[in-house]
PDB file of C-alpha atoms in Angstrom:
ATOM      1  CA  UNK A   1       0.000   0.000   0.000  1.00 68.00           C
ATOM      2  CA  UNK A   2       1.014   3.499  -0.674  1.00 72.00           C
ATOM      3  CA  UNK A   3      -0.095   6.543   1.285  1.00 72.00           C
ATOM      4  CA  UNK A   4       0.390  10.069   0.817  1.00 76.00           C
ATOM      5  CA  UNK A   5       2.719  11.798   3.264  1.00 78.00           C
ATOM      6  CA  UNK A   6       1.401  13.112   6.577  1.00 93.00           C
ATOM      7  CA  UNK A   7       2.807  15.513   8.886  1.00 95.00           C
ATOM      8  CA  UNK A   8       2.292  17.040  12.493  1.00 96.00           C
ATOM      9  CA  UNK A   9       3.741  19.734  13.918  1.00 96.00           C
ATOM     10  CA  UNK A  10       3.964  20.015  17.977  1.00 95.00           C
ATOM     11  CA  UNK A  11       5.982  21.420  20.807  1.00 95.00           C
ATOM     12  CA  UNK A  12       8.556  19.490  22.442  1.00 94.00           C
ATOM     13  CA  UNK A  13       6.416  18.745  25.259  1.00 93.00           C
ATOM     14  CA  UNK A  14       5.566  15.677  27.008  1.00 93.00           C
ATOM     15  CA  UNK A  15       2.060  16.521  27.479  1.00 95.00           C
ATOM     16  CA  UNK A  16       1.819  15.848  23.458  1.00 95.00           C
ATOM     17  CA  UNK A  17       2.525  12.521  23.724  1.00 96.00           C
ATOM     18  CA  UNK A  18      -0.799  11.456  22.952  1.00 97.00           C
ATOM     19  CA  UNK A  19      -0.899  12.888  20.246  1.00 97.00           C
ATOM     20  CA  UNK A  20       1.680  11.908  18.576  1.00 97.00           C
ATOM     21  CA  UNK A  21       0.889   8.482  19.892  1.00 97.00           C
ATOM     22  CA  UNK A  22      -2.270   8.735  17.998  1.00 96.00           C
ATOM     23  CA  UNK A  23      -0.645  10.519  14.669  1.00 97.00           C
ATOM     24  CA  UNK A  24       1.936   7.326  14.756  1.00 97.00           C
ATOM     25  CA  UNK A  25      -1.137   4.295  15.472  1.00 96.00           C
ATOM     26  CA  UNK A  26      -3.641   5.998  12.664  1.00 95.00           C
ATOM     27  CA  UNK A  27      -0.836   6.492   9.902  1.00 96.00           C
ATOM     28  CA  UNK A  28       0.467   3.418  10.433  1.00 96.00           C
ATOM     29  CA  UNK A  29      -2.877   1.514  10.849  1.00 95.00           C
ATOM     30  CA  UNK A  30      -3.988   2.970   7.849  1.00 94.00           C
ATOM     31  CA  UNK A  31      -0.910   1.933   5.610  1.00 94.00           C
ATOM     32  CA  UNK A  32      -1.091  -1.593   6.727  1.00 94.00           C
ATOM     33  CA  UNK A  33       1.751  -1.808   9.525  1.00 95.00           C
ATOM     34  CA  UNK A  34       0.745  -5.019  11.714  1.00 94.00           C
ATOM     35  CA  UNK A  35      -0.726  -4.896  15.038  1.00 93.00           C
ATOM     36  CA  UNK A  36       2.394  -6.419  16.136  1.00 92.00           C
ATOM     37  CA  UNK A  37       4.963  -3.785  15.144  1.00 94.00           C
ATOM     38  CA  UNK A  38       2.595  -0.928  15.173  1.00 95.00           C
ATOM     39  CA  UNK A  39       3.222  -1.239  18.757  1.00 94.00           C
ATOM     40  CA  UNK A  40       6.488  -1.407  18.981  1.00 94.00           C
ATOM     41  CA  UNK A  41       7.124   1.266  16.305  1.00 96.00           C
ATOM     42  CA  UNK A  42       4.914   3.305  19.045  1.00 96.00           C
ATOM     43  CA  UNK A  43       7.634   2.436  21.739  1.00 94.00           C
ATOM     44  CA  UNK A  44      10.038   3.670  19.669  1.00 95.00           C
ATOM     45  CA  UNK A  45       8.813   6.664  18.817  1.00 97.00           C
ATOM     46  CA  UNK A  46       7.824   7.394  22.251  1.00 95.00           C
ATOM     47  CA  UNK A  47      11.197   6.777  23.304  1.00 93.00           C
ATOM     48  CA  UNK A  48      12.923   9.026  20.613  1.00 95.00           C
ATOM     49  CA  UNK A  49       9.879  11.794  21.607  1.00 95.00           C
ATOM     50  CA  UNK A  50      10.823  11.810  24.647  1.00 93.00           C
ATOM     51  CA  UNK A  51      14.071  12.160  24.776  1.00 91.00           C
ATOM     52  CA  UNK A  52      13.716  15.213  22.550  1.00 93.00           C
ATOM     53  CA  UNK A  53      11.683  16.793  25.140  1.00 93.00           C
ATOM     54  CA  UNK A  54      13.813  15.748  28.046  1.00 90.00           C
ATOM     55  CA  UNK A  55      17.456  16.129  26.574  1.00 89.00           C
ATOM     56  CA  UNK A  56      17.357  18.262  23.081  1.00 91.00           C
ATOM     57  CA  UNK A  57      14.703  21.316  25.059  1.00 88.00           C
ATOM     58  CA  UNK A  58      15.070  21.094  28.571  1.00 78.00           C
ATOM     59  CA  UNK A  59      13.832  24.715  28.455  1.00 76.00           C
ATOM     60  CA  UNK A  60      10.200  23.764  27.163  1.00 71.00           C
ATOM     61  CA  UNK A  61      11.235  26.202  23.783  1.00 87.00           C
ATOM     62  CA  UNK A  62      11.196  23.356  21.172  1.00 93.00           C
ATOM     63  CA  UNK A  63       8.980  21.735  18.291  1.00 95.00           C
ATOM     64  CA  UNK A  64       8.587  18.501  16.968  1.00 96.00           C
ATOM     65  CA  UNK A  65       7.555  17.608  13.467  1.00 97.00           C
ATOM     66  CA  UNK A  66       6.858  14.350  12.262  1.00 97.00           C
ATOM     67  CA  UNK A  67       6.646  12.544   8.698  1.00 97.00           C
ATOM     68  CA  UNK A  68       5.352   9.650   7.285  1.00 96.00           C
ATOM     69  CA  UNK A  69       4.458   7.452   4.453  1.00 94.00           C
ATOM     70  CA  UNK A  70       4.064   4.193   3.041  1.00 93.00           C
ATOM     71  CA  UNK A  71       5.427   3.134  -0.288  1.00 89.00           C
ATOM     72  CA  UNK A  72       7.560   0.113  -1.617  1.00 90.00           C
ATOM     73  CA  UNK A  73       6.844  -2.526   1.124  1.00 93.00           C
ATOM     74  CA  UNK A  74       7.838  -0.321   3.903  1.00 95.00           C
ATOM     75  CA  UNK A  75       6.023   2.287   6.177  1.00 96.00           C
ATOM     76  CA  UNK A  76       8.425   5.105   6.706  1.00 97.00           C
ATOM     77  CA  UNK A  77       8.085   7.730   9.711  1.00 97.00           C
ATOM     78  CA  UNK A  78      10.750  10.746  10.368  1.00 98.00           C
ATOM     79  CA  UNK A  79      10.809  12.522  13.575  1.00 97.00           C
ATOM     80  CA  UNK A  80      12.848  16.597  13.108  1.00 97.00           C
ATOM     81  CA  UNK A  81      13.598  18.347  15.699  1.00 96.00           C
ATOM     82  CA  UNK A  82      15.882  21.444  16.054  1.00 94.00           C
ATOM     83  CA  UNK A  83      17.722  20.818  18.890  1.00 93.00           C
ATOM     84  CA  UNK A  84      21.323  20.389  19.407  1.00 93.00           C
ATOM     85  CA  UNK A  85      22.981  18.138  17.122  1.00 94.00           C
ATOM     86  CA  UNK A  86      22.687  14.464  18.550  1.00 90.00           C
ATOM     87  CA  UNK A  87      22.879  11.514  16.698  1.00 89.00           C
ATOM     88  CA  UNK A  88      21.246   9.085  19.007  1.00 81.00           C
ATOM     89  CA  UNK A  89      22.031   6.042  16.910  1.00 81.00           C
ATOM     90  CA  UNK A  90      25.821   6.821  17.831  1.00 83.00           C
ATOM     91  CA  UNK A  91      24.662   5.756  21.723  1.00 78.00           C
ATOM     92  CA  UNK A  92      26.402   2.296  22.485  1.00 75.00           C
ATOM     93  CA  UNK A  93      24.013  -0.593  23.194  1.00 74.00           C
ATOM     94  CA  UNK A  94      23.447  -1.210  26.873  1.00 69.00           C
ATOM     95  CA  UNK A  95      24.969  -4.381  28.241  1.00 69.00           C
ATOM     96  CA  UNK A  96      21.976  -6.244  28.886  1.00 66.00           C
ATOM     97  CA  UNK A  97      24.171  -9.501  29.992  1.00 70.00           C
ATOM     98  CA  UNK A  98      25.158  -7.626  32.936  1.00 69.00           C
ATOM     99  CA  UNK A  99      23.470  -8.014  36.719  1.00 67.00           C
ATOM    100  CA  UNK A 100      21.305  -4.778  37.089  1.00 70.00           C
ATOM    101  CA  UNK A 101      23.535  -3.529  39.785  1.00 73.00           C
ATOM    102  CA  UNK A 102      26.570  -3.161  37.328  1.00 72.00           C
ATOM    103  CA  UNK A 103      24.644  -1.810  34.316  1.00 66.00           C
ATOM    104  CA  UNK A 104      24.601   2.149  33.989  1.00 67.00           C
ATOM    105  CA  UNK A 105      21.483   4.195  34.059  1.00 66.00           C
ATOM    106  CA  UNK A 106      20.338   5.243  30.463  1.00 64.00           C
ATOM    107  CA  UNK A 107      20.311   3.409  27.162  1.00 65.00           C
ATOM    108  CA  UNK A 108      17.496   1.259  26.834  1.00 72.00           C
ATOM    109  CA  UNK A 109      15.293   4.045  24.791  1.00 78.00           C
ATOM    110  CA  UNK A 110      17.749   4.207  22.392  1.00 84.00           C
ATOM    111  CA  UNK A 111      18.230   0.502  22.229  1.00 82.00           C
ATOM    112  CA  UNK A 112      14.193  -0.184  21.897  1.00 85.00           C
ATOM    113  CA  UNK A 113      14.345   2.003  18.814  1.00 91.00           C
ATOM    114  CA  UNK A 114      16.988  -0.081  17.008  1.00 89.00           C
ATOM    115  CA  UNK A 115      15.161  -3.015  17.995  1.00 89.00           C
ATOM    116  CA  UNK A 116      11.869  -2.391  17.299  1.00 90.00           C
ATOM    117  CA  UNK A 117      12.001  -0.990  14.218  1.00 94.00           C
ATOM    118  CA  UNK A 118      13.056  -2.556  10.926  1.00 94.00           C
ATOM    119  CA  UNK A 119      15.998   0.279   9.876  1.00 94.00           C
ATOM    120  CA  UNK A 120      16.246   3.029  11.932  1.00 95.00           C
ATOM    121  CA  UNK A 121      19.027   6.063  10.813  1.00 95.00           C
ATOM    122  CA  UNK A 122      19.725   9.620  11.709  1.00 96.00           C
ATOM    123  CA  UNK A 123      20.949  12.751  10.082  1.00 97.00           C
ATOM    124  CA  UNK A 124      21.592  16.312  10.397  1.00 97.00           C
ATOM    125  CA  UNK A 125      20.095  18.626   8.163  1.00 97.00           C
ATOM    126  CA  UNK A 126      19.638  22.634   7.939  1.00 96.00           C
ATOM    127  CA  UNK A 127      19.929  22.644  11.550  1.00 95.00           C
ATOM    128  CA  UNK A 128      17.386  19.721  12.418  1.00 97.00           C
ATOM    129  CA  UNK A 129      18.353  16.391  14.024  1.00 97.00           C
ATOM    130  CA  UNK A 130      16.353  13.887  11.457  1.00 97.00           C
ATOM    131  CA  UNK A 131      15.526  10.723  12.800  1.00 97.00           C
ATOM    132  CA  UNK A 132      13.902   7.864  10.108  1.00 97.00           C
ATOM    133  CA  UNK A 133      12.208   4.758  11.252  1.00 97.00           C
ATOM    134  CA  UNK A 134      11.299   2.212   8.961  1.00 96.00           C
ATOM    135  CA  UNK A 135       9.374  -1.012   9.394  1.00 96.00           C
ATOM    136  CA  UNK A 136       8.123  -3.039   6.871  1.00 94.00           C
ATOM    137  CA  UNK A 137       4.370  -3.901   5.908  1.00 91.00           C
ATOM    138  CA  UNK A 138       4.989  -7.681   5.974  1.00 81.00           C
ATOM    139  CA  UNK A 139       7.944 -10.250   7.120  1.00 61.00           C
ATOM    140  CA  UNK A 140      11.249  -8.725   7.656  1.00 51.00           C
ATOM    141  CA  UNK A 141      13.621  -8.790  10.909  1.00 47.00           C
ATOM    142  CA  UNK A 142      14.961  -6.185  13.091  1.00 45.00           C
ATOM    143  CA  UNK A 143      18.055  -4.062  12.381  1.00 44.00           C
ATOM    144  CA  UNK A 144      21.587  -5.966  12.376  1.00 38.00           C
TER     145      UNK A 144
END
């Protein structure tokens, strides 16, 4: 299925996380994502949404645009912001073989996104941290 682009425009703010909750389940509902990964492309989206609001504008002065379409296979969704640069991607995986007490705090956000989604990259451009998240309509794994 193929779907025109969507968009939605929001402030960095935590109360909009329903919202763009609800922008993510429709759009990806209505291009044919399965119930399966639409929910965990919803984690990870939450998880990168949030951390714009709570790391890129701890001030409250930010917005939040996301993109998304469906075409070749694959449902596509890109999350801008205009924060400082930060290529979360770059994060190192969490070491999830070691005991809790020994693992440090932070890193499982970032790791859910990888995971949860089929590709996931990042990029900077005109001054906007870009993040892409694709999973595809049928089959396929997780990242490498």
């Amino acid at each position: 299925m193929q779907t025109s682009p969507s968009a939605i425009r929001l402030p960095a703010a935590l109360t909009r996380l329903p919202e763009v909750m609800t922008f993510v389940e429709t759009h990806a509902a209505a291009a044919g994502v399965p119930a399966a990964k639409r929910s965990a492309l919803c984690l990870a989206v939450e998880e990168a949404f949030v951390n714009i609001c709570s790391y890129a504008f701890k001030n409250g002065q930010g917005e939040v645009a996301l993109t998304c379409a469906a075409a070749a296979g694959a449902f596509v969704l890109e999350i801008a912001d205009t924060g400082p640069e930060f290529d979360l991607l770059s994060v190192p995986e969490p070491d999830l073989s070691a005991p809790m007490e020994q693992r440090r705090i932070g890193g499982l956000g970032i790791h859910f996104i990888r995971k949860f989604t089929d590709h996931a990259d990042w990029r900077r451009e005109n001054g906007r941290n870009i993040l892409r998240l694709t999973v595809h309509l049928s089959g396929g794994g997780s990242q490498p």
